[in-house]
Coordinates of C-alpha atoms and ligand atoms in Angstrom, one line a residue:
M146 CA -3.9 -36.0 -32.8
R147 CA -3.0 -37.4 -29.5
V148 CA -4.6 -40.7 -28.7
A149 CA -6.1 -39.2 -25.5
E150 CA -8.0 -36.6 -27.5
N151 CA -9.3 -39.2 -30.0
L152 CA -10.3 -41.4 -27.1
E153 CA -12.3 -38.5 -25.6
Q154 CA -14.2 -37.9 -28.8
I155 CA -14.9 -41.6 -29.3
Q156 CA -16.2 -41.9 -25.7
K157 CA -18.6 -39.0 -26.4
Q158 CA -19.9 -40.8 -29.5
I159 CA -20.3 -44.0 -27.5
E160 CA -22.2 -42.2 -24.8
A161 CA -24.5 -40.7 -27.5
A162 CA -25.1 -44.1 -29.2
C163 CA -25.9 -45.6 -25.8
K164 CA -28.3 -42.8 -25.0
N165 CA -30.1 -43.5 -28.4
S166 CA -30.4 -47.1 -27.6
N167 CA -31.0 -47.1 -23.9
R168 CA -27.7 -48.8 -23.1
N169 CA -25.0 -48.3 -20.4
P170 CA -21.6 -47.1 -21.7
D171 CA -19.9 -49.3 -19.1
D172 CA -21.1 -52.3 -21.1
I173 CA -19.0 -51.3 -24.1
K174 CA -15.3 -52.1 -24.4
I175 CA -13.0 -50.2 -26.7
I176 CA -10.4 -52.3 -28.4
A177 CA -7.6 -50.1 -29.9
V178 CA -6.6 -51.7 -33.1
T179 CA -2.8 -51.0 -33.4
K180 CA -2.1 -52.9 -36.6
Y181 CA -1.1 -49.8 -38.6
V182 CA 0.9 -48.0 -35.9
S183 CA 4.2 -48.2 -34.0
L184 CA 4.9 -49.6 -30.6
N185 CA 5.2 -46.0 -29.3
R186 CA 1.7 -45.2 -30.5
A187 CA 0.4 -48.4 -28.9
K188 CA 2.1 -47.3 -25.6
E189 CA 0.5 -43.9 -25.9
A190 CA -2.9 -45.6 -26.2
V191 CA -2.2 -47.6 -23.0
E192 CA -1.0 -44.5 -21.2
A193 CA -4.2 -42.7 -22.3
G194 CA -6.2 -45.4 -20.5
V195 CA -7.0 -47.9 -23.3
T196 CA -7.0 -51.4 -21.7
H197 CA -7.7 -53.5 -24.8
L198 CA -5.3 -53.8 -27.8
G199 CA -6.0 -55.6 -31.0
E200 CA -3.6 -56.9 -33.7
N201 CA -4.4 -58.9 -36.8
R202 CA -1.0 -60.5 -37.6
E203 CA 1.6 -62.3 -35.6
E204 CA 4.2 -59.9 -36.9
G205 CA 2.4 -57.0 -35.5
L206 CA 1.5 -58.6 -32.2
L207 CA 4.8 -60.0 -31.1
P208 CA 7.1 -56.9 -31.0
K209 CA 4.4 -55.0 -29.1
W210 CA 3.7 -57.9 -26.8
E211 CA 7.4 -58.2 -25.9
V212 CA 7.3 -54.7 -24.5
L213 CA 3.8 -54.2 -23.2
K214 CA 3.4 -57.9 -22.0
D215 CA 0.1 -58.4 -20.1
K216 CA -0.4 -54.8 -19.2
P217 CA -3.2 -54.5 -21.8
T218 CA -5.7 -57.3 -22.7
W219 CA -4.7 -58.6 -26.1
H220 CA -7.2 -59.4 -28.9
F221 CA -6.2 -61.3 -32.0
I222 CA -8.6 -60.0 -34.7
G223 CA -7.2 -61.2 -38.0
S224 CA -7.7 -64.4 -39.9
L225 CA -5.4 -66.9 -38.2
Q226 CA -3.4 -69.6 -40.1
T227 CA -3.4 -72.9 -38.3
R228 CA 0.4 -73.1 -38.3
K229 CA 0.7 -69.8 -36.5
V230 CA -1.6 -70.7 -33.5
K231 CA 1.4 -72.0 -31.4
N232 CA 3.2 -68.6 -31.7
I233 CA 0.4 -66.5 -30.4
I234 CA -1.7 -68.7 -28.2
D235 CA 0.0 -67.9 -24.9
K236 CA 0.1 -64.1 -25.7
V237 CA -3.5 -63.3 -26.5
D238 CA -6.6 -63.2 -24.3
Y239 CA -9.2 -63.3 -27.0
I240 CA -9.3 -64.7 -30.6
H241 CA -11.9 -63.0 -32.7
S242 CA -11.6 -65.0 -35.9
M243 CA -12.7 -68.6 -35.1
D244 CA -14.1 -69.8 -38.5
R245 CA -13.3 -73.4 -39.0
L246 CA -12.9 -76.7 -37.2
S247 CA -9.3 -77.2 -38.1
L248 CA -8.5 -74.0 -36.3
A249 CA -10.6 -75.0 -33.3
K250 CA -8.7 -78.3 -33.2
E251 CA -5.3 -76.6 -33.2
I252 CA -6.2 -74.0 -30.6
H253 CA -7.6 -76.8 -28.4
K254 CA -4.4 -78.8 -28.8
R255 CA -2.0 -75.9 -28.2
A256 CA -3.8 -74.2 -25.3
D257 CA -3.1 -74.9 -21.6
G258 CA -6.7 -74.1 -20.7
P259 CA -9.9 -72.4 -21.9
V260 CA -9.4 -69.8 -24.7
K261 CA -12.0 -67.1 -25.2
C262 CA -13.0 -67.1 -28.8
F263 CA -15.4 -65.3 -31.1
V264 CA -17.0 -67.1 -34.0
Q265 CA -16.5 -64.9 -37.0
V266 CA -19.6 -64.5 -39.2
K267 CA -20.1 -63.2 -42.7
T268 CA -23.1 -60.9 -42.4
S269 CA -22.8 -59.4 -45.9
D270 CA -22.1 -61.0 -49.2
E271 CA -18.8 -59.1 -49.8
E272 CA -16.4 -61.6 -51.4
T273 CA -13.4 -60.5 -49.3
K274 CA -14.9 -61.0 -45.9
H275 CA -13.8 -64.0 -43.9
G276 CA -16.1 -66.0 -41.6
L277 CA -18.9 -68.5 -41.6
A278 CA -22.1 -68.1 -43.4
V279 CA -25.0 -67.2 -41.1
D280 CA -26.7 -70.5 -41.7
E281 CA -23.6 -72.5 -40.8
V282 CA -23.0 -70.9 -37.4
L283 CA -25.3 -73.0 -35.1
D284 CA -24.0 -76.4 -36.4
F285 CA -20.5 -75.2 -36.2
I286 CA -20.9 -74.2 -32.6
K287 CA -22.4 -77.5 -31.7
K288 CA -19.4 -79.3 -33.2
L289 CA -17.0 -77.2 -31.0
N290 CA -18.2 -79.5 -28.2
D291 CA -15.3 -81.8 -29.3
F292 CA -12.7 -79.1 -28.3
P293 CA -13.1 -78.3 -24.6
N294 CA -10.5 -75.6 -24.6
I295 CA -12.7 -73.5 -26.9
V296 CA -15.1 -71.1 -25.1
V297 CA -17.4 -69.2 -27.4
V298 CA -17.7 -65.9 -25.6
G299 CA -19.4 -64.2 -28.5
L300 CA -19.8 -63.5 -32.2
M301 CA -17.7 -61.2 -34.4
T302 CA -18.5 -59.6 -37.8
M303 CA -17.0 -57.0 -40.1
A304 CA -19.6 -54.9 -42.0
P305 CA -18.8 -53.9 -45.6
F306 CA -17.0 -50.6 -46.1
T307 CA -20.0 -48.4 -46.9
S308 CA -21.8 -45.3 -45.6
N309 CA -25.2 -46.9 -46.3
E310 CA -26.6 -47.0 -42.8
A311 CA -29.4 -49.5 -43.7
V312 CA -26.8 -52.0 -44.9
L313 CA -24.7 -51.6 -41.8
R314 CA -27.7 -52.0 -39.4
N315 CA -28.8 -55.0 -41.3
C316 CA -25.4 -56.7 -40.7
F317 CA -25.3 -55.9 -37.0
R318 CA -28.9 -57.0 -36.5
T319 CA -28.2 -60.3 -38.2
L320 CA -25.4 -60.9 -35.7
K321 CA -27.5 -59.9 -32.7
E322 CA -30.3 -62.3 -33.8
L323 CA -27.8 -65.1 -34.3
Q324 CA -26.4 -64.4 -30.8
N325 CA -30.0 -65.0 -29.4
Q326 CA -30.1 -68.3 -31.2
V327 CA -26.7 -69.4 -29.9
Q328 CA -27.7 -68.5 -26.4
H329 CA -30.9 -70.6 -26.8
L330 CA -28.7 -73.7 -27.4
N331 CA -27.8 -73.4 -23.8
L332 CA -24.3 -74.8 -24.2
E333 CA -22.0 -74.4 -21.3
Y334 CA -19.0 -73.7 -23.5
A335 CA -20.9 -71.1 -25.6
P336 CA -22.3 -68.4 -23.3
C337 CA -22.0 -66.0 -26.2
H338 CA -22.6 -62.8 -24.2
E339 CA -20.4 -60.6 -26.3
L340 CA -20.8 -59.0 -29.8
S341 CA -17.6 -57.8 -31.4
M342 CA -18.7 -55.4 -34.1
G343 CA -18.1 -51.8 -35.1
M344 CA -15.0 -50.2 -36.5
S345 CA -13.9 -46.5 -37.0
N346 CA -16.7 -45.8 -39.5
D347 CA -19.6 -47.7 -38.0
F348 CA -19.1 -48.2 -34.3
A349 CA -21.9 -45.9 -33.2
I350 CA -24.4 -47.8 -35.3
A351 CA -22.9 -51.1 -34.1
I352 CA -23.5 -50.0 -30.5
E353 CA -27.1 -49.0 -31.2
E354 CA -27.5 -52.6 -32.5
G355 CA -25.9 -54.3 -29.5
A356 CA -22.1 -54.3 -29.8
T357 CA -20.3 -55.0 -26.5
M358 CA -16.8 -54.7 -28.0
V359 CA -15.9 -52.2 -30.8
R360 CA -12.6 -52.5 -32.7
I361 CA -11.3 -49.1 -33.5
G362 CA -8.1 -48.4 -35.4
T363 CA -8.0 -45.3 -37.6
A364 CA -10.2 -43.0 -35.5
L365 CA -8.4 -43.8 -32.3
V366 CA -4.7 -44.4 -32.9
G367 CA -4.5 -43.3 -36.5
E368 CA -3.6 -44.8 -39.9
K369 CA -0.3 -46.0 -41.2
E370 CA 2.6 -43.8 -40.1
E371 CA 5.2 -42.4 -42.5
Ligands
PLP420 C1 -8.2 -53.1 -39.1 C2 -9.4 -53.7 -38.4 C3 -10.2 -53.0 -37.6 C4 -10.1 -51.5 -37.4 O1 -10.3 -50.8 -38.6 P1 -10.5 -49.2 -38.6 O2 -11.4 -48.9 -39.7 O3 -9.1 -48.6 -38.8 O4 -11.1 -48.8 -37.3 C5 -11.2 -53.7 -36.9 N1 -11.4 -55.0 -37.1 C6 -10.6 -55.7 -37.9 C7 -10.9 -57.2 -38.0 C8 -9.6 -55.2 -38.6 O5 -8.8 -55.9 -39.3

């Protein structure tokens, strides 16, 4: 399927989810996750009107960035090794995987100015998911005061891979509640107005629960190519 056709389908689903939850589709940004696909497919996405691209590894980001440069807005969505920060810091607009102080320290050190970050939160007890435990998040954000180049624009989570709607809603609600608590801290460096949640299988539910950025790979640009 062409990206343009997939995009049209996804936009319809977003509109329906917004209707269900009394939200405005203009408040939802679609990030096309291009980690499985070629540069050409990423280009096709940009030509179809996608303005946000997401990659989860330096190796996937750099070759696409070299060609597309700052035409799209770039999101780094994967777990980020401290030693790799210097290679990507001047290429990405958002980092969705802030999960430890050593990473904050390195980003602060390497950046020329404020970096838009999402604090990644573990909202389910799946072993494999990265991120801070829910009860660690407020303290963590308070400590980011030491690193003035870090701006906490929002929270990010990955729900478990399940079709159990109750489990998914529960994860997304947990993140939304946490966002309210962060906003109550009233920290200038943590406006926390965004929620990065929802992927191919669960973005409609995530939107009903308050997502402002959905990260969609498979359903938009497709899976691993041959
Ligand atoms: C791969 C990935 C996605 C997109 O997953 P799909 O199920 O293909 O939509 C979203 N977020 C993160 C962090 C990812 O690694």
